[in-house]
């Protein structure tokens, strides 16, 4: 890349070069330690004599703006902090729109970026130590070879054929999904899939029904398109379908493992939801975020497998199964949405990065993904068992676990009035990160309690962390003596 210098005419050539280099260094455009081109090269590029350039370099060196290193080159030396460039404050025609985006909430963003505690019950995050690095490295090398054959060309907007075929086969095997490869759209994570669906289906003022409590990011995505987002209560059977208002255009649900409470949607409620969507002509977004891990009961197919009306868009991600930084997900679309969604994806980012797609296709086809899921299943089952031990035992006077048969998070409902904020504050001081259920409600929280992810905390650490939590609870919400005696007797019983 050439250094940006403009020489005008044939007069004061050295002065022009000196003033531009000096200004670039003093303004910070050329940063401290940056190497300048050799005098011979810069002279050739600018059409100057080498002596002219050498004289300018010598002058800048005398002013301590350049430092020369014998046999290496000339380097920028900034003697003091560069002044900030001032911009005129021009009123922008889009100021109100910019202000709305600035005011748009970005839920869970801080939790994902903060330094984790030693004992972190954060949701949606797996333990990197259990990821099969050697197998993935081999798949990445395969991807580099494949990428070399198509270098210099953009990939297909809908995703690489090899990955779409692998996803269709994996989804059919693990979730009972009925689809063709054409219906699979590869995305940069599930969040992009939600955004593309919102762009495709929503106009300002349209009604979207979401679970309450529910995934805050999904609510924010729909609201950012100007939609009227309506919270629908959930009970032990999942979303209460009867509350979905007339005129609803989009319905967002997590039927396999309700986020954040954890219970599955009952079969009767699923049939009722599909029928309601058919009546409304609404699309259901099924967010299948962590259903790969199931611990008890008979496996249940995805809602999409029950769809006979073409109204379910099945969204899933590899971030939680594998690693979040991969940023790969997909959506299985109803046939009616395929062409429109491909257009929206093309206008949004052309296509998802091909290197990761090649590697993931190989990873799935070689059986590494299923083996990884089986290994993690056993690990998560052990962690889940430790949580159940604590919340069904020592912590039972304060909390009750919501029954959940899948995923790698659970919800614990407070049994009595409890200062959750104080519990979280004291736990964080003891290097334990807990998360309040109330943060997943858009309106007033109907249930106080805790959201506990166990994907990123080791089994032995769960015992240490929850012993700390128990000690804090005994301080801020001590049990009556009779309750303590009964609890000790119960815990010591064979």
XYZ file of C-alpha atoms in Angstrom:
494
model
C 0.000 0.000 0.000
C 1.397 3.411 -0.965
C 1.811 6.264 1.529
C -0.872 8.878 0.804
C 1.097 11.987 -0.256
C -0.048 14.498 -2.898
C 2.570 16.525 -4.809
C 1.152 19.509 -6.692
C 3.142 21.044 -9.527
C 6.939 21.420 -9.650
C 7.645 24.053 -6.983
C 8.715 23.561 -3.357
C 8.642 19.786 -3.710
C 10.572 19.124 -0.531
C 8.399 21.575 1.411
C 5.209 19.877 0.226
C 6.504 16.479 1.285
C 7.741 17.755 4.662
C 4.484 19.529 5.552
C 2.322 16.517 4.708
C 4.497 14.012 6.592
C 4.816 16.315 9.607
C 1.050 16.896 9.737
C 0.339 13.173 9.361
C 2.656 12.335 12.277
C 1.436 15.129 14.564
C -2.245 14.367 13.888
C -1.808 10.683 14.624
C -2.666 9.518 11.089
C 0.805 7.955 11.043
C 1.051 6.109 14.342
C 3.972 5.787 16.708
C 6.372 3.073 15.538
C 4.940 2.874 12.007
C 7.603 2.303 9.350
C 7.856 4.735 6.417
C 8.800 3.590 2.919
C 12.519 3.611 2.041
C 13.672 6.893 0.465
C 14.345 5.265 -2.908
C 10.844 3.696 -3.028
C 9.001 6.852 -1.921
C 10.975 8.978 -4.386
C 10.019 6.620 -7.205
C 6.331 6.645 -6.182
C 6.123 10.448 -5.969
C 8.347 11.270 -8.948
C 10.913 13.078 -6.755
C 14.655 12.801 -6.454
C 15.959 10.524 -3.754
C 17.967 13.454 -2.281
C 14.749 15.461 -1.794
C 13.147 12.645 0.152
C 16.332 12.005 2.161
C 16.545 15.677 3.147
C 12.914 15.614 4.377
C 13.551 12.454 6.397
C 16.657 14.093 7.939
C 14.658 17.188 8.914
C 11.906 15.076 10.508
C 14.587 13.117 12.337
C 16.111 16.354 13.664
C 12.660 17.309 14.965
C 12.418 13.860 16.596
C 9.384 12.916 14.516
C 11.314 10.121 12.798
C 13.941 7.738 14.110
C 16.262 5.858 11.776
C 17.453 2.334 12.487
C 20.544 1.306 10.525
C 19.807 -1.508 8.139
C 16.110 -1.540 9.058
C 14.453 1.752 8.049
C 12.808 4.949 9.283
C 10.059 4.841 11.916
C 7.529 7.351 13.191
C 8.246 8.709 16.664
C 5.355 10.580 18.238
C 6.743 12.814 21.031
C 3.404 13.446 22.745
C -0.234 12.426 22.660
C -1.829 13.239 19.326
C -4.537 15.893 19.534
C -8.064 14.767 18.812
C -9.382 15.872 15.490
C -12.292 18.231 15.887
C -15.443 17.724 13.867
C -18.039 20.347 13.202
C -21.336 19.612 14.920
C -23.622 19.348 11.914
C -27.297 18.603 12.651
C -28.088 15.314 10.922
C -31.358 14.668 9.134
C -31.361 11.154 10.633
C -30.745 12.334 14.193
C -33.994 10.926 15.560
C -33.373 7.539 13.954
C -29.827 7.470 15.338
C -31.142 8.345 18.805
C -33.647 5.489 18.653
C -30.882 3.014 17.845
C -28.745 4.423 20.649
C -31.664 3.924 23.040
C -32.397 0.392 21.821
C -31.681 -2.103 24.605
C -29.017 -4.743 23.991
C -30.003 -7.394 26.546
C -27.430 -9.935 27.720
C -24.638 -7.998 25.973
C -22.963 -6.975 29.225
C -23.196 -10.487 30.677
C -21.480 -11.929 27.599
C -18.626 -9.397 27.753
C -17.971 -9.122 31.485
C -15.072 -10.945 33.102
C -16.609 -14.189 34.389
C -16.451 -15.139 38.020
C -14.505 -18.223 39.020
C -17.825 -20.020 39.503
C -20.129 -18.822 36.722
C -23.631 -20.186 36.126
C -23.881 -18.321 32.824
C -26.338 -19.663 30.265
C -25.724 -20.605 26.658
C -22.014 -21.203 27.071
C -20.179 -24.515 26.834
C -16.831 -25.536 28.322
C -14.096 -25.075 25.670
C -11.936 -27.773 27.292
C -14.338 -30.473 26.101
C -14.307 -29.389 22.462
C -12.445 -31.846 20.161
C -9.707 -29.460 19.031
C -7.677 -32.038 17.090
C -10.655 -33.155 15.016
C -11.694 -29.563 14.366
C -8.146 -28.633 13.337
C -8.171 -31.438 10.763
C -11.505 -30.163 9.445
C -10.118 -26.634 9.185
C -7.164 -27.904 7.155
C -9.659 -29.629 4.872
C -11.526 -26.309 4.623
C -8.357 -24.468 3.627
C -7.788 -26.960 0.809
C -11.379 -26.621 -0.340
C -11.219 -22.836 -0.086
C -8.108 -22.764 -2.225
C -10.035 -24.280 -5.121
C -12.630 -21.476 -5.029
C -10.372 -18.594 -4.034
C -11.463 -15.199 -5.337
C -15.139 -16.133 -5.690
C -18.103 -15.402 -3.444
C -20.008 -18.341 -2.046
C -23.707 -19.133 -2.466
C -25.941 -16.887 -0.378
C -27.918 -19.836 1.003
C -24.772 -21.648 2.184
C -22.410 -24.235 0.752
C -24.230 -27.271 -0.715
C -22.091 -29.663 1.344
C -23.039 -27.958 4.612
C -26.735 -27.643 3.747
C -26.848 -31.364 2.956
C -25.027 -32.182 6.188
C -27.407 -29.976 8.215
C -30.489 -31.500 6.602
C -29.242 -34.998 7.455
C -28.244 -34.068 11.007
C -31.552 -32.273 11.709
C -33.550 -35.223 10.372
C -31.554 -37.707 12.487
C -31.464 -35.751 15.745
C -34.715 -33.718 15.657
C -37.018 -35.440 13.146
C -36.940 -32.415 10.814
C -38.632 -32.893 7.425
C -36.924 -30.719 4.814
C -35.001 -30.584 1.590
C -31.579 -28.983 1.279
C -33.258 -26.085 -0.513
C -35.100 -25.162 2.683
C -31.876 -24.815 4.710
C -30.382 -21.316 4.957
C -26.974 -21.081 6.638
C -26.588 -18.042 8.897
C -24.012 -16.412 11.141
C -25.591 -17.845 14.270
C -29.231 -18.099 15.334
C -29.381 -14.371 16.072
C -28.858 -13.510 12.407
C -31.590 -15.992 11.496
C -34.005 -14.118 13.797
C -33.010 -10.799 12.281
C -33.435 -12.033 8.711
C -36.872 -13.434 9.531
C -37.859 -10.111 11.096
C -36.639 -8.186 8.033
C -38.523 -10.533 5.718
C -41.837 -10.758 7.554
C -42.397 -7.585 9.582
C -43.461 -4.038 8.902
C -43.832 -1.234 11.427
C -46.857 -1.839 13.629
C -47.132 -5.595 12.999
C -47.898 -7.745 16.040
C -45.390 -10.340 17.251
C -46.219 -12.773 20.054
C -43.324 -13.867 22.269
C -43.088 -15.928 25.442
C -43.184 -14.098 28.778
C -40.669 -14.632 30.294
C -38.555 -15.203 27.225
C -35.397 -14.509 25.267
C -34.779 -10.736 25.541
C -32.649 -10.545 22.393
C -35.473 -11.933 20.232
C -37.878 -9.350 21.654
C -35.352 -6.579 20.926
C -34.800 -7.805 17.349
C -38.527 -7.706 16.573
C -39.026 -4.358 18.290
C -36.150 -2.857 16.277
C -38.245 -3.410 13.125
C -41.049 -1.320 14.609
C -43.181 -4.328 15.561
C -45.638 -4.336 18.443
C -44.243 -7.108 20.639
C -46.809 -8.801 22.896
C -45.754 -11.033 25.785
C -47.743 -14.277 26.128
C -47.727 -16.024 29.489
C -46.358 -19.540 29.880
C -47.455 -22.251 32.306
C -46.311 -25.817 32.945
C -47.428 -26.759 29.390
C -45.630 -23.882 27.672
C -47.017 -20.893 25.774
C -50.713 -20.225 26.540
C -52.012 -20.248 22.972
C -55.387 -18.737 23.862
C -53.658 -15.438 24.698
C -52.234 -14.935 21.180
C -54.113 -11.869 19.859
C -55.858 -11.587 16.523
C -53.737 -9.969 13.847
C -50.508 -11.590 15.064
C -48.089 -12.050 12.183
C -45.168 -13.769 13.910
C -44.983 -16.095 16.943
C -41.668 -16.812 18.678
C -41.418 -19.927 20.881
C -38.859 -22.277 22.464
C -40.930 -25.476 22.676
C -38.234 -28.078 23.418
C -36.803 -26.256 26.448
C -38.591 -23.023 27.308
C -36.222 -20.131 27.750
C -35.625 -19.380 30.572
C -37.905 -21.575 32.724
C -36.964 -24.863 31.057
C -40.182 -26.898 30.770
C -41.111 -28.467 27.392
C -44.280 -27.510 25.539
C -46.910 -30.230 25.858
C -48.137 -32.091 22.794
C -51.666 -30.706 23.128
C -50.304 -27.160 23.316
C -48.143 -27.756 20.221
C -51.147 -28.859 18.179
C -53.111 -25.852 19.418
C -50.249 -23.512 18.467
C -49.999 -24.890 14.930
C -53.762 -24.552 14.457
C -53.736 -20.974 15.780
C -50.910 -20.060 13.394
C -52.881 -21.553 10.493
C -55.914 -19.459 11.424
C -53.840 -16.276 11.620
C -51.620 -16.987 8.620
C -48.729 -16.378 11.028
C -45.222 -17.797 10.923
C -43.963 -19.614 14.020
C -40.267 -19.239 14.798
C -39.176 -22.377 16.638
C -35.920 -21.548 18.422
C -34.342 -24.958 19.053
C -31.374 -23.494 20.871
C -30.143 -26.373 23.097
C -32.385 -29.399 22.560
C -29.453 -31.627 21.536
C -29.032 -32.596 25.186
C -31.898 -34.656 26.633
C -31.720 -36.512 29.947
C -35.043 -38.212 30.654
C -38.331 -39.195 29.069
C -38.984 -40.142 25.470
C -37.337 -37.984 22.798
C -39.670 -35.445 21.225
C -39.381 -34.325 17.632
C -39.170 -30.667 16.743
C -42.339 -28.638 16.256
C -41.379 -28.350 12.587
C -41.821 -32.103 12.155
C -45.503 -31.726 13.129
C -46.116 -28.811 10.749
C -48.619 -29.683 8.002
C -49.440 -26.073 7.123
C -46.013 -24.685 6.168
C -45.922 -22.177 9.036
C -42.841 -23.178 11.110
C -39.362 -21.730 10.632
C -36.958 -23.921 12.625
C -33.937 -21.968 13.925
C -30.882 -23.648 15.444
C -27.275 -22.816 16.214
C -23.965 -24.636 16.546
C -22.702 -22.028 19.019
C -24.059 -23.840 22.067
C -23.267 -27.361 20.854
C -19.723 -26.446 19.786
C -18.229 -22.980 20.437
C -19.872 -19.505 20.412
C -17.037 -17.946 18.405
C -17.832 -20.172 15.398
C -20.951 -18.041 14.683
C -22.673 -20.654 12.567
C -26.377 -21.476 12.610
C -29.219 -22.197 10.263
C -32.925 -21.876 9.670
C -35.126 -24.508 8.027
C -37.693 -22.461 6.148
C -41.232 -23.131 4.999
C -41.143 -23.398 1.227
C -43.033 -20.115 0.861
C -40.175 -18.169 2.506
C -37.162 -19.671 0.741
C -36.725 -17.214 -2.143
C -37.535 -14.104 -0.104
C -35.158 -15.059 2.715
C -32.330 -15.711 0.275
C -32.828 -12.220 -1.148
C -32.772 -10.635 2.293
C -29.666 -12.620 3.248
C -27.923 -11.523 0.059
C -28.642 -7.863 0.764
C -27.565 -8.242 4.389
C -24.147 -9.900 4.076
C -23.975 -11.716 0.715
C -23.039 -15.041 2.355
C -21.684 -16.534 5.574
C -17.888 -17.012 5.627
C -17.035 -20.113 3.618
C -14.042 -21.416 5.598
C -16.108 -22.303 8.663
C -18.820 -23.804 6.468
C -16.374 -26.189 4.778
C -14.980 -27.233 8.162
C -18.396 -27.756 9.752
C -19.647 -29.851 6.825
C -16.622 -32.124 7.226
C -17.065 -32.185 11.017
C -20.675 -33.372 10.661
C -20.061 -35.830 7.822
C -17.183 -37.528 9.650
C -19.366 -38.112 12.724
C -17.427 -35.765 15.004
C -20.472 -33.665 15.880
C -22.569 -36.590 17.122
C -19.632 -37.987 19.110
C -19.044 -34.576 20.658
C -22.727 -34.281 21.614
C -22.656 -37.743 23.240
C -19.545 -36.869 25.269
C -21.006 -33.546 26.402
C -24.317 -35.222 27.231
C -22.631 -37.362 29.893
C -20.748 -34.349 31.275
C -23.845 -32.150 31.452
C -25.894 -34.962 32.969
C -23.415 -35.144 35.848
C -23.587 -31.394 36.421
C -27.374 -31.466 36.257
C -27.414 -34.198 38.899
C -25.321 -32.046 41.263
C -27.704 -29.100 40.830
C -30.664 -31.342 41.564
C -28.907 -32.658 44.669
C -28.459 -29.155 46.061
C -31.851 -27.702 45.120
C -33.784 -30.790 46.178
C -31.717 -30.938 49.378
C -29.914 -28.143 51.246
C -31.344 -25.299 49.113
C -34.920 -26.665 48.975
C -36.248 -24.367 51.727
C -35.453 -21.355 49.565
C -35.854 -22.592 45.951
C -37.749 -25.114 43.827
C -36.387 -26.333 40.487
C -38.668 -26.142 37.449
C -38.767 -29.639 35.898
C -36.669 -29.678 32.717
C -35.623 -32.700 30.680
C -33.304 -31.073 28.114
C -30.683 -28.383 27.558
C -28.022 -27.154 29.951
C -29.747 -24.610 32.121
C -32.405 -24.819 34.823
C -34.602 -22.303 36.629
C -35.028 -22.242 40.396
C -38.137 -20.454 41.710
C -37.990 -18.712 45.072
C -40.178 -20.483 47.638
C -40.743 -17.337 49.715
C -40.022 -13.604 49.453
C -36.275 -13.280 48.995
C -33.915 -10.403 48.195
C -32.526 -11.847 44.963
C -30.479 -8.726 44.191
C -28.702 -8.971 47.542
C -28.066 -12.672 46.991
C -26.523 -11.950 43.586
C -24.402 -9.107 44.991
C -22.987 -11.147 47.836
C -22.399 -14.161 45.615
C -20.432 -12.046 43.125
C -18.222 -10.774 45.953
C -17.480 -14.441 46.674
C -16.604 -15.026 42.963
C -19.919 -16.741 42.131
C -21.998 -15.415 39.198
C -25.752 -15.974 39.505
C -28.490 -14.576 37.258
C -31.983 -13.425 38.195
C -35.070 -14.793 36.438
C -36.598 -11.312 36.602
C -34.176 -10.106 33.893
C -35.988 -12.288 31.337
C -39.384 -10.655 31.928
C -40.359 -7.633 29.872
C -42.994 -6.611 32.396
C -43.260 -7.278 36.125
C -41.790 -10.658 37.051
C -44.439 -13.213 37.976
C -41.776 -15.435 39.530
C -38.643 -14.501 41.454
C -35.777 -16.908 41.208
C -32.499 -17.882 39.585
C -31.417 -18.837 36.074
C -28.590 -21.373 36.300
C -26.556 -22.379 33.259
C -24.271 -25.360 33.804
C -22.522 -25.609 30.457
C -19.427 -23.691 31.559
C -18.971 -24.728 35.202
C -17.244 -27.950 36.227
C -19.096 -30.549 38.276
C -16.853 -30.206 41.334
C -17.116 -26.417 41.203
C -20.915 -26.655 41.459
C -20.596 -28.079 44.966
C -18.187 -25.320 46.029
C -20.300 -22.543 44.501
C -23.621 -23.719 45.917
C -22.110 -24.186 49.361
C -21.256 -20.468 49.182
C -24.812 -19.685 48.066
C -26.206 -21.719 50.966
C -24.085 -19.788 53.461
C -25.288 -16.472 52.039
C -28.931 -17.569 52.193
C -28.526 -18.589 55.818
C -27.342 -15.038 56.518
C -29.883 -13.007 54.540
C -32.927 -15.291 54.921
C -32.352 -17.624 57.886
C -34.826 -20.438 58.437
C -36.783 -20.821 61.679
C -35.103 -23.235 64.076
C -37.808 -25.843 63.493
C -37.198 -25.628 59.755
C -33.468 -26.043 60.259
C -33.992 -29.122 62.448
C -36.355 -30.696 59.926
C -33.928 -29.973 57.081
C -30.972 -31.513 58.942
C -33.025 -34.615 59.723
C -34.137 -34.906 56.103
C -30.606 -34.486 54.711
C -29.189 -37.095 57.089
C -31.883 -39.694 56.352
C -30.668 -42.785 54.393
